[in-house]
Amino acid sequence: MGRQGSGGVNVVTNKWLGFVTAVWVQAIAGNNYTFANYSVALKAILGLNQVELNNLSVAKDVGKAFGLVAGFASDYLPAWLILVIGSVEGFFGYGVQWLVVSHRIRPLPYWQMCVFLCMGGNSTTWMNTAVLVTCMRNFPKNRGPVVGILKGYIGLSTAIFTDVCSALFASNPSSFLLMLTFVPGIVCVAAMLFMQPVPPAADERAETEESNSFSVLNILAIVLALYLLVFDMSGEHGVVPSRVFAGFMLVLLAAPLIVPAKLFIQEYCSASTDVRSNPGTKPFRESNSAGRSIEKEIKEPLLKNIEEGEACPVQNPPPPPISRRKPRIGEDHTIFEAMQKFDFWLLFLAFLCGVGTGMAVINNMGQIGLAMGYVDVSVFVSLISIWGFFGRIGAGSVSEHFIRKAGVPRPVWMAASQVVMIAGYLIMAAGMQGSLYIGSIVVGICYGVRLSISVPTASELFGLKYYGLIYNFLILNLPIGSFLFSGLLAGILYDMEASEGDNRTVLENGKTCVGGHCYRLVFLVMAGVCLLGFGLDVLLTFRMRKLYSTIYKSRKATETQKLRHKIESIPAAC
């Protein structure tokens, strides 16, 4: 990559070290999706019915509603401080749950358990906000890959925690909560050292190097996902193979360090060669007058295009006049300005239809598995996590590719994911043999696509300046969806089925339902909700055609100017 600012080698290396540590933070920040791994233990210890248990999961997700505070703080506080707040809050939130499940303290009153689950859920919003906002600002021209990789590792985090716990502690819920208590704080300490704002790529060489580096990170992430998938699908494992698996997984998590290491070596060798070869010369840009004339020729048509509205870069809109007009779509919006736009609520409600129903499946997977006759549901939790990763990382890269090549709006992929999700819910509603495996994979992929596409879409519609708060407002859909579809819909309908007591239902203190009918109506209702989400996504796609056409033209104009610069600089270099 090109040097950016003084101390170019250190700046570039720290930029990528920051991104790698962000990957590690995301790999442990998906603890909000792991409730199914210990929900059965909480239900037994606290003596809850299904509605009460689902409301505990809602309390966990309500913690994300307070992510608005993290979003607001991200505009004023450094990333390292936001990470400190998140890790400390997570320590207390999950630490108390561990004390209860491990029987080190007596079960707390129900409302107090809700508070500590809320704290645990909120802790992840601080971590996610710190790394996501910083990295999107550091790599504004690769928003799709940035979000795809970071959100992809969040998707894998559930499988990472679940498989490590299975390998080392035989899926003990107490040990699992102990990991959730300590591991995130340890990783956040490493991220605090490198997570800082860095100027984005300033030239063509830097942009090319960025794209190549993201390709390497995508490959490493896919290797890790496949590794986890093979382990989960290969049946029971002994103690020694499980520990070997856990050790090699740590190696794969450390593998992204090869990107900053490679760039550091390249830049260090290049700098040393330049100094030895030309100890007294100035950089080409300063000593060659032809370069200045070329730069002038490039700037003039670019300014003309900007004035005509043909190539205005969406991510860096021109500063508004003193009497500030209302921003247009594609320019920087405050949260209040964004909320006045119809497109914001289209995105918000469509996001709710996808992730809200997905959260209901994730939160209830423990009970869904038991209802379907499975004693150990950890494999389904891991399947949702791993296939959610493929959805996230694939959607980020694919959507970015089609924007650059043809200006295809990102919401197209959101609409497609809603259609596939409908199919997944219908398969699970059928309750056939193996339908839970298929449904877990489909829901995981579509949930991942929705998260990975919605996040950069919001930044393209409403800008990056106030993005932390806008992102966390969008994430309000997680607690809202959890309350509507998990706390109300799934909990009430499940208890209704369990209370019927016909020949399909086995009652255990009036709280347990067994059979494919237990969640059938839930799945059918959620399929209908996704159909509504599909309609909203189609409408948003239609309204966003002009914006993405502008993005496409802007990028094509930039590529043309770079090519012209190359051609015209050849005689000057000779």
Coordinates of C-alpha atoms in Angstrom, one line a residue:
M1 CA 0.0 0.0 0.0
G2 CA 1.0 3.6 -0.4
R3 CA 2.3 5.6 2.4
Q4 CA -0.2 7.8 4.1
G5 CA 1.1 10.6 6.2
S6 CA 4.3 10.7 8.1
G7 CA 5.6 7.4 9.2
G8 CA 3.9 5.6 6.3
V9 CA 5.0 2.1 7.3
N10 CA 3.7 2.4 10.8
V11 CA 0.4 4.0 9.8
V12 CA -0.4 1.4 7.2
T13 CA 0.7 -1.5 9.5
N14 CA -1.3 -0.1 12.4
K15 CA -4.4 0.3 10.2
W16 CA -4.4 -3.3 9.3
L17 CA -3.4 -4.5 12.8
G18 CA -6.5 -2.5 13.9
F19 CA -8.6 -4.4 11.4
V20 CA -7.3 -7.8 12.5
T21 CA -8.0 -7.0 16.1
A22 CA -11.4 -5.9 15.1
V23 CA -11.9 -9.3 13.5
W24 CA -10.9 -10.9 16.9
V25 CA -13.4 -8.7 18.7
Q26 CA -16.1 -9.7 16.4
A27 CA -15.1 -13.4 16.8
I28 CA -16.1 -13.1 20.5
A29 CA -18.8 -10.4 20.3
G30 CA -21.6 -12.7 19.1
N31 CA -22.2 -14.0 22.6
N32 CA -25.7 -12.4 22.3
Y33 CA -26.6 -15.3 19.9
T34 CA -25.5 -18.1 22.3
F35 CA -28.5 -18.0 24.6
A36 CA -29.7 -21.4 23.4
N37 CA -26.6 -23.0 24.8
Y38 CA -27.5 -22.3 28.4
S39 CA -31.2 -21.4 28.3
V40 CA -32.4 -24.9 29.3
A41 CA -30.2 -24.7 32.4
L42 CA -31.6 -21.3 33.3
K43 CA -35.1 -22.6 32.8
A44 CA -34.6 -25.5 35.2
I45 CA -32.7 -23.5 37.9
L46 CA -35.2 -20.6 37.9
G47 CA -38.3 -22.8 37.4
L48 CA -39.6 -20.8 34.4
N49 CA -42.3 -21.5 31.9
Q50 CA -41.6 -20.9 28.2
V51 CA -43.0 -17.3 28.1
E52 CA -40.9 -16.4 31.1
L53 CA -37.8 -17.9 29.5
N54 CA -38.5 -16.2 26.2
N55 CA -38.8 -12.9 28.1
L56 CA -35.4 -13.5 29.6
S57 CA -34.1 -13.7 26.0
V58 CA -36.0 -10.5 25.2
A59 CA -34.3 -8.8 28.2
K60 CA -30.9 -9.9 26.7
D61 CA -31.9 -8.4 23.3
V62 CA -33.3 -5.2 25.0
G63 CA -29.7 -4.5 25.9
K64 CA -29.2 -3.7 22.2
A65 CA -31.8 -1.0 22.5
F66 CA -29.3 0.9 24.8
G67 CA -26.8 0.6 21.9
L68 CA -28.0 4.1 21.0
V69 CA -25.9 5.3 23.9
A70 CA -22.9 3.6 22.3
G71 CA -23.7 5.1 19.0
F72 CA -23.9 8.6 20.4
A73 CA -20.7 8.0 22.4
S74 CA -18.8 6.9 19.2
D75 CA -19.0 10.5 17.9
Y76 CA -17.1 11.8 20.9
L77 CA -15.1 9.0 22.6
P78 CA -12.1 7.1 21.2
A79 CA -12.6 3.5 20.2
W80 CA -10.4 2.1 23.0
L81 CA -12.6 3.7 25.7
I82 CA -15.8 2.3 24.0
L83 CA -14.2 -1.1 24.1
V84 CA -13.4 -0.7 27.8
I85 CA -17.0 0.1 28.6
G86 CA -18.3 -2.9 26.7
S87 CA -15.9 -5.4 28.2
V88 CA -16.5 -4.2 31.8
E89 CA -20.3 -4.4 31.3
G90 CA -20.1 -7.9 29.8
F91 CA -17.9 -9.0 32.7
F92 CA -20.6 -8.2 35.2
G93 CA -23.6 -9.2 33.0
Y94 CA -22.3 -12.7 32.1
G95 CA -20.4 -13.1 35.4
V96 CA -23.6 -13.0 37.5
Q97 CA -25.3 -15.5 35.1
W98 CA -22.3 -17.8 35.6
L99 CA -22.6 -17.5 39.4
V100 CA -26.2 -18.5 39.3
V101 CA -25.9 -21.4 36.8
S102 CA -22.8 -22.8 38.6
H103 CA -24.8 -22.6 41.9
R104 CA -22.2 -20.4 43.6
I105 CA -25.0 -18.1 44.6
R106 CA -28.7 -18.6 45.1
P107 CA -30.9 -17.8 42.1
L108 CA -31.7 -14.1 41.9
P109 CA -35.2 -12.7 41.6
Y110 CA -36.5 -12.8 38.0
W111 CA -36.3 -9.0 37.5
Q112 CA -32.6 -9.0 38.6
M113 CA -31.8 -11.8 36.1
C114 CA -33.4 -9.6 33.4
V115 CA -31.2 -6.7 34.3
F116 CA -28.0 -8.8 34.1
L117 CA -29.0 -10.4 30.8
C118 CA -29.7 -6.9 29.5
M119 CA -26.2 -5.8 30.6
G120 CA -24.6 -8.8 28.8
G121 CA -26.6 -8.0 25.6
N122 CA -25.7 -4.3 25.8
S123 CA -22.0 -5.0 26.2
T124 CA -21.8 -6.3 22.6
T125 CA -23.2 -3.0 21.2
W126 CA -20.2 -1.1 22.5
M127 CA -17.8 -3.6 21.1
N128 CA -19.5 -3.8 17.7
T129 CA -19.9 0.0 17.4
A130 CA -16.2 0.6 18.2
V131 CA -14.8 -1.7 15.6
L132 CA -17.5 -1.3 12.9
V133 CA -17.6 2.5 12.8
T134 CA -13.8 2.8 13.0
C135 CA -13.1 0.3 10.2
M136 CA -15.8 1.6 7.9
R137 CA -14.2 5.1 8.2
N138 CA -10.7 3.7 7.7
F139 CA -11.8 1.7 4.6
P140 CA -14.7 3.8 3.0
K141 CA -14.2 2.4 -0.5
N142 CA -14.6 -1.2 0.7
R143 CA -17.7 -1.0 2.9
G144 CA -19.1 -4.3 1.6
P145 CA -16.0 -6.5 2.3
V146 CA -15.5 -4.7 5.7
V147 CA -19.0 -5.4 6.9
G148 CA -19.0 -8.8 5.4
I149 CA -15.8 -9.9 7.2
L150 CA -16.6 -8.3 10.5
K151 CA -20.2 -9.5 10.6
G152 CA -19.1 -12.8 9.3
Y153 CA -16.8 -13.4 12.3
I154 CA -19.7 -12.4 14.6
G155 CA -21.7 -15.1 12.9
L156 CA -18.9 -17.6 13.6
S157 CA -18.4 -16.5 17.2
T158 CA -21.4 -18.6 18.4
A159 CA -19.8 -21.7 16.8
I160 CA -16.4 -20.8 18.1
F161 CA -17.7 -20.5 21.7
T162 CA -19.9 -23.6 21.4
D163 CA -17.2 -25.8 19.8
V164 CA -14.5 -24.7 22.3
C165 CA -16.8 -25.3 25.2
S166 CA -17.7 -28.8 23.8
A167 CA -14.1 -29.6 23.2
L168 CA -12.8 -28.5 26.6
F169 CA -15.8 -28.7 29.0
A170 CA -18.2 -31.2 27.4
S171 CA -20.8 -28.5 26.7
N172 CA -21.2 -27.6 30.3
P173 CA -23.4 -24.5 30.6
S174 CA -21.5 -23.2 33.6
S175 CA -18.2 -23.4 31.8
F176 CA -19.7 -21.8 28.7
L177 CA -20.8 -18.7 30.7
L178 CA -17.4 -18.5 32.4
M179 CA -15.9 -18.2 28.9
L180 CA -18.4 -15.4 28.0
T181 CA -17.4 -13.6 31.2
F182 CA -13.6 -13.5 30.7
V183 CA -12.7 -14.0 27.0
P184 CA -14.3 -10.9 25.5
G185 CA -12.5 -8.6 28.0
I186 CA -9.1 -10.2 27.2
V187 CA -9.5 -9.8 23.5
C188 CA -10.7 -6.2 23.8
V189 CA -7.5 -5.3 25.6
A190 CA -5.5 -6.3 22.5
A191 CA -7.9 -4.3 20.3
M192 CA -7.4 -1.1 22.4
L193 CA -3.8 -0.9 21.4
F194 CA -4.4 -0.6 17.6
M195 CA -8.0 0.5 17.1
Q196 CA -7.7 4.1 15.9
P197 CA -8.8 6.3 13.0
V198 CA -6.4 6.2 10.0
P199 CA -6.7 8.1 6.7
P200 CA -8.3 6.0 3.9
A201 CA -6.4 4.8 0.8
A202 CA -5.1 7.9 -1.1
D203 CA -4.0 6.4 -4.4
E204 CA -4.5 3.6 -6.8
R205 CA -1.8 1.4 -5.5
A206 CA -3.2 1.7 -2.0
E207 CA -6.7 0.8 -3.2
T208 CA -5.4 -2.3 -5.1
E209 CA -3.5 -3.4 -2.1
E210 CA -6.6 -3.0 0.1
S211 CA -8.7 -5.1 -2.3
N212 CA -6.0 -7.9 -2.4
S213 CA -5.8 -7.9 1.4
F214 CA -9.5 -8.2 1.8
S215 CA -9.5 -11.1 -0.6
V216 CA -6.9 -12.9 1.6
L217 CA -8.9 -12.2 4.7
N218 CA -12.0 -13.6 3.0
I219 CA -10.2 -16.8 2.1
L220 CA -8.9 -17.2 5.7
A221 CA -12.4 -16.7 7.1
I222 CA -13.9 -19.3 4.8
V223 CA -11.2 -21.8 5.8
L224 CA -12.1 -21.2 9.4
A225 CA -15.8 -21.6 8.7
L226 CA -15.2 -24.9 6.8
Y227 CA -13.0 -26.1 9.6
L228 CA -15.8 -25.5 12.1
L229 CA -18.4 -27.0 9.8
V230 CA -16.4 -30.3 9.3
F231 CA -15.9 -30.6 13.1
D232 CA -19.6 -30.1 13.8
M233 CA -20.8 -32.5 11.2
S234 CA -18.3 -35.3 11.9
G235 CA -20.0 -36.7 15.0
E236 CA -18.7 -37.3 18.5
H237 CA -15.0 -36.6 19.3
G238 CA -12.7 -37.8 22.0
V239 CA -10.9 -35.6 24.4
V240 CA -7.6 -35.5 22.6
P241 CA -9.0 -34.8 19.1
S242 CA -11.2 -32.1 20.6
R243 CA -8.3 -30.3 22.2
V244 CA -6.2 -30.6 19.0
F245 CA -9.2 -29.0 17.2
A246 CA -9.4 -26.2 19.7
G247 CA -5.6 -25.5 19.4
F248 CA -5.6 -25.4 15.6
M249 CA -8.7 -23.2 15.6
L250 CA -6.7 -20.6 17.6
V251 CA -4.0 -20.8 14.9
L252 CA -6.7 -20.0 12.2
L253 CA -7.9 -17.1 14.3
A254 CA -4.4 -15.7 14.4
A255 CA -3.8 -16.3 10.7
P256 CA -5.2 -12.8 9.6
L257 CA -2.0 -11.3 11.1
I258 CA -0.2 -12.3 7.9
V259 CA -1.8 -9.3 6.1
P260 CA -0.2 -6.6 8.3
A261 CA 3.0 -8.6 8.5
K262 CA 3.2 -8.8 4.7
L263 CA 2.5 -5.1 4.2
F264 CA 5.0 -4.1 6.9
I265 CA 7.8 -6.2 5.2
Q266 CA 6.9 -4.8 1.8
E267 CA 6.9 -1.2 2.9
Y268 CA 10.0 -1.6 5.0
C269 CA 12.0 -3.2 2.2
S270 CA 10.7 -0.5 -0.3
A271 CA 11.6 2.3 2.0
S272 CA 15.1 0.9 2.6
T273 CA 15.7 0.5 -1.2
D274 CA 14.5 4.1 -1.9
V275 CA 16.9 5.5 0.7
R276 CA 19.9 3.5 -0.6
S277 CA 19.2 4.2 -4.3
N278 CA 18.3 7.9 -4.1
P279 CA 19.6 9.3 -0.8
G280 CA 19.3 13.0 -1.9
T281 CA 16.3 13.0 -4.3
K282 CA 12.9 14.3 -3.6
P283 CA 9.7 12.3 -4.3
F284 CA 8.6 12.2 -7.9
R285 CA 5.5 14.3 -7.2
E286 CA 7.6 17.1 -5.8
S287 CA 10.4 17.2 -8.5
N288 CA 8.5 16.5 -11.7
S289 CA 6.6 19.5 -13.0
A290 CA 4.8 17.3 -15.6
G291 CA 3.1 15.6 -12.8
R292 CA 1.5 18.9 -11.6
S293 CA 0.2 19.6 -15.1
I294 CA -1.3 16.1 -15.3
E295 CA -2.9 16.6 -11.9
K296 CA -4.4 19.9 -13.1
E297 CA -5.9 18.2 -16.2
I298 CA -7.5 15.6 -14.0
K299 CA -8.9 18.0 -11.5
E300 CA -10.6 20.3 -14.0
P301 CA -12.9 17.7 -15.6
L302 CA -13.6 16.1 -12.2
L303 CA -14.7 19.5 -10.8
K304 CA -16.8 20.0 -13.9
N305 CA -18.5 16.6 -13.4
I306 CA -19.1 17.3 -9.8
E307 CA -20.8 20.6 -10.6
E308 CA -23.0 18.8 -13.1
G309 CA -23.9 16.2 -10.5
E310 CA -22.4 13.3 -12.6
A311 CA -19.6 12.1 -10.4
C312 CA -20.2 13.3 -6.9
P313 CA -18.7 10.7 -4.5
V314 CA -21.5 9.5 -2.2
Q315 CA -19.2 8.8 0.7
N316 CA -17.6 12.3 0.7
P317 CA -20.4 14.9 -0.2
P318 CA -19.4 18.5 -0.5
P319 CA -19.7 20.6 2.7
P320 CA -23.1 22.3 3.1
P321 CA -23.4 26.1 3.1
I322 CA -23.6 28.1 6.3
S323 CA -27.4 28.0 6.1
R324 CA -27.6 24.3 6.0
R325 CA -30.1 22.8 3.6
K326 CA -31.7 19.4 4.3
P327 CA -29.3 16.6 3.2
R328 CA -30.2 14.5 0.2
I329 CA -30.1 10.7 0.2
G330 CA -26.4 9.8 -0.1
E331 CA -25.2 12.7 2.0
D332 CA -24.4 12.8 5.7
H333 CA -27.6 12.8 7.9
T334 CA -28.0 13.1 11.6
I335 CA -30.3 10.5 13.1
F336 CA -33.1 13.1 13.3
E337 CA -32.7 14.0 9.6
A338 CA -32.6 10.3 8.6
M339 CA -35.8 9.6 10.6
Q340 CA -37.6 12.2 8.4
K341 CA -36.9 10.2 5.3
F342 CA -39.4 7.6 4.1
D343 CA -36.5 5.4 2.9
F344 CA -35.1 5.2 6.4
W345 CA -38.4 3.6 7.7
L346 CA -38.6 1.3 4.7
L347 CA -35.1 0.0 5.5
F348 CA -35.9 -0.2 9.2
L349 CA -39.2 -2.2 8.8
A350 CA -37.7 -4.5 6.1
F351 CA -34.8 -5.2 8.5
L352 CA -37.2 -6.0 11.3
C353 CA -39.0 -8.6 9.2
G354 CA -35.7 -10.4 8.4
V355 CA -33.7 -10.2 11.6
G356 CA -36.7 -10.2 14.0
T357 CA -37.9 -13.5 12.8
G358 CA -34.4 -14.8 12.7
M359 CA -33.8 -13.8 16.3
A360 CA -36.9 -15.8 17.3
V361 CA -35.4 -19.0 15.8
I362 CA -31.9 -18.3 17.4
N363 CA -33.4 -17.6 20.8
N364 CA -35.7 -20.6 20.8
M365 CA -33.4 -23.1 19.2
G366 CA -33.0 -25.0 22.5
Q367 CA -36.7 -25.5 22.8
I368 CA -37.3 -26.1 19.1
G369 CA -34.7 -28.9 19.1
L370 CA -36.3 -30.5 22.1
A371 CA -39.7 -30.3 20.5
M372 CA -38.3 -32.0 17.4
G373 CA -36.9 -34.8 19.5
Y374 CA -33.2 -33.7 19.7
V375 CA -31.5 -33.9 23.1
D376 CA -28.4 -32.0 22.1
V377 CA -29.2 -28.8 20.1
S378 CA -25.6 -27.5 20.0
V379 CA -25.2 -28.7 16.4
F380 CA -28.1 -26.5 15.3
V381 CA -26.8 -23.5 17.1
S382 CA -23.4 -24.1 15.3
L383 CA -25.1 -24.6 12.0
I384 CA -27.0 -21.3 12.2
S385 CA -23.7 -19.6 13.2
I386 CA -21.5 -21.1 10.5
W387 CA -24.0 -20.7 7.7
G388 CA -24.8 -17.2 8.9
F389 CA -21.1 -16.5 8.4
F390 CA -21.3 -17.6 4.7
G391 CA -24.4 -15.4 4.3
R392 CA -22.6 -12.4 5.8
I393 CA -19.2 -12.7 4.1
G394 CA -20.7 -13.7 0.7
A395 CA -23.3 -11.0 0.7
G396 CA -20.8 -8.3 1.5
S397 CA -18.4 -9.2 -1.3
V398 CA -21.1 -10.1 -3.9
S399 CA -23.1 -6.9 -3.4
E400 CA -19.9 -4.8 -3.6
H401 CA -18.9 -6.5 -6.9
F402 CA -22.3 -5.9 -8.5
I403 CA -22.4 -2.2 -7.5
R404 CA -19.0 -1.7 -9.1
K405 CA -19.8 -3.7 -12.2
A406 CA -23.4 -2.7 -12.9
G407 CA -24.7 -0.4 -10.2
V408 CA -27.1 -3.1 -8.8
P409 CA -28.7 -1.7 -5.6
R410 CA -27.8 -3.6 -2.4
P411 CA -31.5 -4.0 -1.4
V412 CA -31.9 -6.5 -4.3
W413 CA -30.0 -9.0 -2.2
M414 CA -32.1 -8.2 0.9
A415 CA -35.3 -9.0 -1.1
A416 CA -33.8 -12.3 -2.3
S417 CA -32.9 -13.3 1.2
Q418 CA -36.5 -12.8 2.3
V419 CA -37.8 -15.2 -0.3
V420 CA -35.3 -17.9 0.7
M421 CA -36.1 -17.3 4.4
I422 CA -39.8 -17.9 3.6
A423 CA -38.9 -21.3 2.2
G424 CA -36.8 -22.1 5.3
Y425 CA -39.7 -21.4 7.6
L426 CA -42.1 -23.5 5.5
I427 CA -39.6 -26.4 5.7
M428 CA -39.4 -26.2 9.5
A429 CA -43.2 -25.9 9.7
A430 CA -43.5 -29.2 7.8
G431 CA -41.7 -30.9 10.7
M432 CA -40.3 -33.7 8.5
Q433 CA -37.2 -35.7 9.3
G434 CA -34.1 -33.5 8.9
S435 CA -36.2 -30.4 8.4
L436 CA -34.5 -28.7 11.3
Y437 CA -31.0 -29.2 9.7
I438 CA -32.2 -27.6 6.5
G439 CA -34.1 -24.9 8.2
S440 CA -31.1 -24.0 10.4
I441 CA -28.9 -23.6 7.4
V442 CA -31.4 -21.5 5.4
V443 CA -32.2 -19.2 8.3
G444 CA -28.5 -18.8 9.1
I445 CA -27.6 -17.8 5.6
C446 CA -30.5 -15.4 5.2
Y447 CA -30.1 -13.8 8.6
G448 CA -26.4 -13.3 7.7
V449 CA -27.3 -11.7 4.3
R450 CA -29.7 -9.3 5.9
L451 CA -27.2 -8.1 8.5
S452 CA -24.4 -7.8 6.0
I453 CA -26.4 -5.9 3.4
S454 CA -28.4 -3.6 5.6
V455 CA -25.4 -2.1 7.5
P456 CA -23.5 -0.7 4.4
T457 CA -26.8 0.2 2.8
A458 CA -27.6 2.5 5.7
S459 CA -24.1 4.2 5.4
E460 CA -24.7 4.8 1.6
L461 CA -28.1 6.3 2.2
F462 CA -27.3 8.4 5.2
G463 CA -23.5 8.9 5.2
L464 CA -20.7 8.0 7.6
K465 CA -20.3 11.2 9.7
Y466 CA -23.1 10.2 12.2
Y467 CA -23.1 6.6 11.3
G468 CA -22.5 5.2 14.9
L469 CA -25.9 6.4 16.1
I470 CA -27.8 5.5 12.9
Y471 CA -26.3 2.0 13.0
N472 CA -27.4 1.5 16.6
F473 CA -30.9 2.8 15.9
L474 CA -31.2 0.3 13.1
I475 CA -30.1 -2.4 15.5
L476 CA -33.1 -1.6 17.6
N477 CA -34.8 -4.1 15.4
L478 CA -33.1 -6.9 17.3
P479 CA -34.8 -6.3 20.7
I480 CA -38.0 -5.2 19.0
G481 CA -38.0 -8.4 16.9
S482 CA -37.0 -10.5 19.8
F483 CA -40.0 -9.1 21.9
L484 CA -42.5 -9.5 19.1
F485 CA -41.6 -12.8 17.6
S486 CA -39.8 -14.6 20.4
G487 CA -41.3 -13.2 23.6
L488 CA -44.9 -12.9 22.4
L489 CA -45.4 -15.0 19.3
A490 CA -43.2 -18.0 20.0
G491 CA -43.7 -18.0 23.8
I492 CA -47.5 -17.7 23.8
L493 CA -48.1 -20.2 20.9
Y494 CA -45.7 -22.7 22.4
D495 CA -47.4 -22.7 25.8
M496 CA -50.8 -23.0 24.1
E497 CA -49.7 -26.1 22.3
A498 CA -48.1 -27.6 25.5
S499 CA -51.3 -27.0 27.5
E500 CA -53.5 -28.9 25.1
G501 CA -52.2 -32.2 26.3
D502 CA -53.5 -34.3 23.4
N503 CA -51.8 -37.5 22.2
R504 CA -49.1 -35.4 20.4
T505 CA -48.0 -33.5 23.5
V506 CA -45.9 -34.7 26.4
L507 CA -46.3 -32.4 29.5
E508 CA -43.6 -31.9 32.1
N509 CA -45.0 -29.7 34.8
G510 CA -47.1 -28.2 32.1
K511 CA -44.1 -26.6 30.4
T512 CA -42.7 -28.9 27.8
C513 CA -44.2 -29.6 24.3
V514 CA -42.9 -32.3 22.1
G515 CA -43.8 -32.7 18.4
G516 CA -43.6 -30.9 15.1
H517 CA -46.8 -29.1 15.9
C518 CA -45.2 -27.1 18.8
Y519 CA -43.8 -24.4 16.6
R520 CA -45.7 -25.0 13.3
L521 CA -48.0 -21.9 13.6
V522 CA -45.0 -19.8 14.7
F523 CA -43.1 -20.7 11.6
L524 CA -46.1 -20.0 9.3
V525 CA -46.7 -16.6 10.8
M526 CA -43.0 -15.7 10.4
A527 CA -43.1 -16.8 6.8
G528 CA -45.9 -14.3 6.3
V529 CA -43.9 -11.6 8.0
C530 CA -41.0 -12.3 5.6
L531 CA -43.4 -12.0 2.7
L532 CA -44.2 -8.5 3.9
G533 CA -40.5 -7.7 4.2
F534 CA -40.0 -8.9 0.6
G535 CA -42.5 -6.2 -0.6
L536 CA -40.7 -3.5 1.5
D537 CA -37.3 -4.5 0.0
V538 CA -38.6 -4.4 -3.5
L539 CA -40.0 -0.9 -2.9
L540 CA -36.7 0.2 -1.4
T541 CA -34.8 -1.2 -4.4
F542 CA -37.0 0.7 -6.8
R543 CA -36.5 4.0 -4.9
M544 CA -32.7 3.6 -4.6
R545 CA -32.0 3.0 -8.3
K546 CA -30.9 6.6 -8.9
L547 CA -28.5 6.6 -5.8
Y548 CA -26.7 3.4 -6.9
S549 CA -26.6 4.6 -10.5
T550 CA -24.7 7.7 -9.2
I551 CA -22.4 5.5 -7.1
Y552 CA -21.7 3.4 -10.2
K553 CA -21.0 6.4 -12.4
S554 CA -18.8 8.0 -9.8
R555 CA -16.6 4.9 -9.5
K556 CA -16.4 4.5 -13.3
A557 CA -15.4 8.1 -13.6
T558 CA -12.7 7.6 -11.0
E559 CA -11.4 4.5 -12.8
T560 CA -11.3 6.4 -16.1
Q561 CA -9.3 9.3 -14.5
K562 CA -6.8 6.9 -13.0
L563 CA -6.3 5.2 -16.4
R564 CA -5.8 8.5 -18.0
H565 CA -3.3 9.5 -15.3
K566 CA -1.4 6.3 -16.0
I567 CA -1.2 6.9 -19.7
E568 CA -0.3 10.5 -19.6
S569 CA 2.4 10.0 -16.9
I570 CA 4.3 7.5 -19.0
P571 CA 6.2 10.2 -21.1
A572 CA 6.9 12.3 -18.0
A573 CA 8.4 9.2 -16.3
C574 CA 10.5 8.4 -19.3

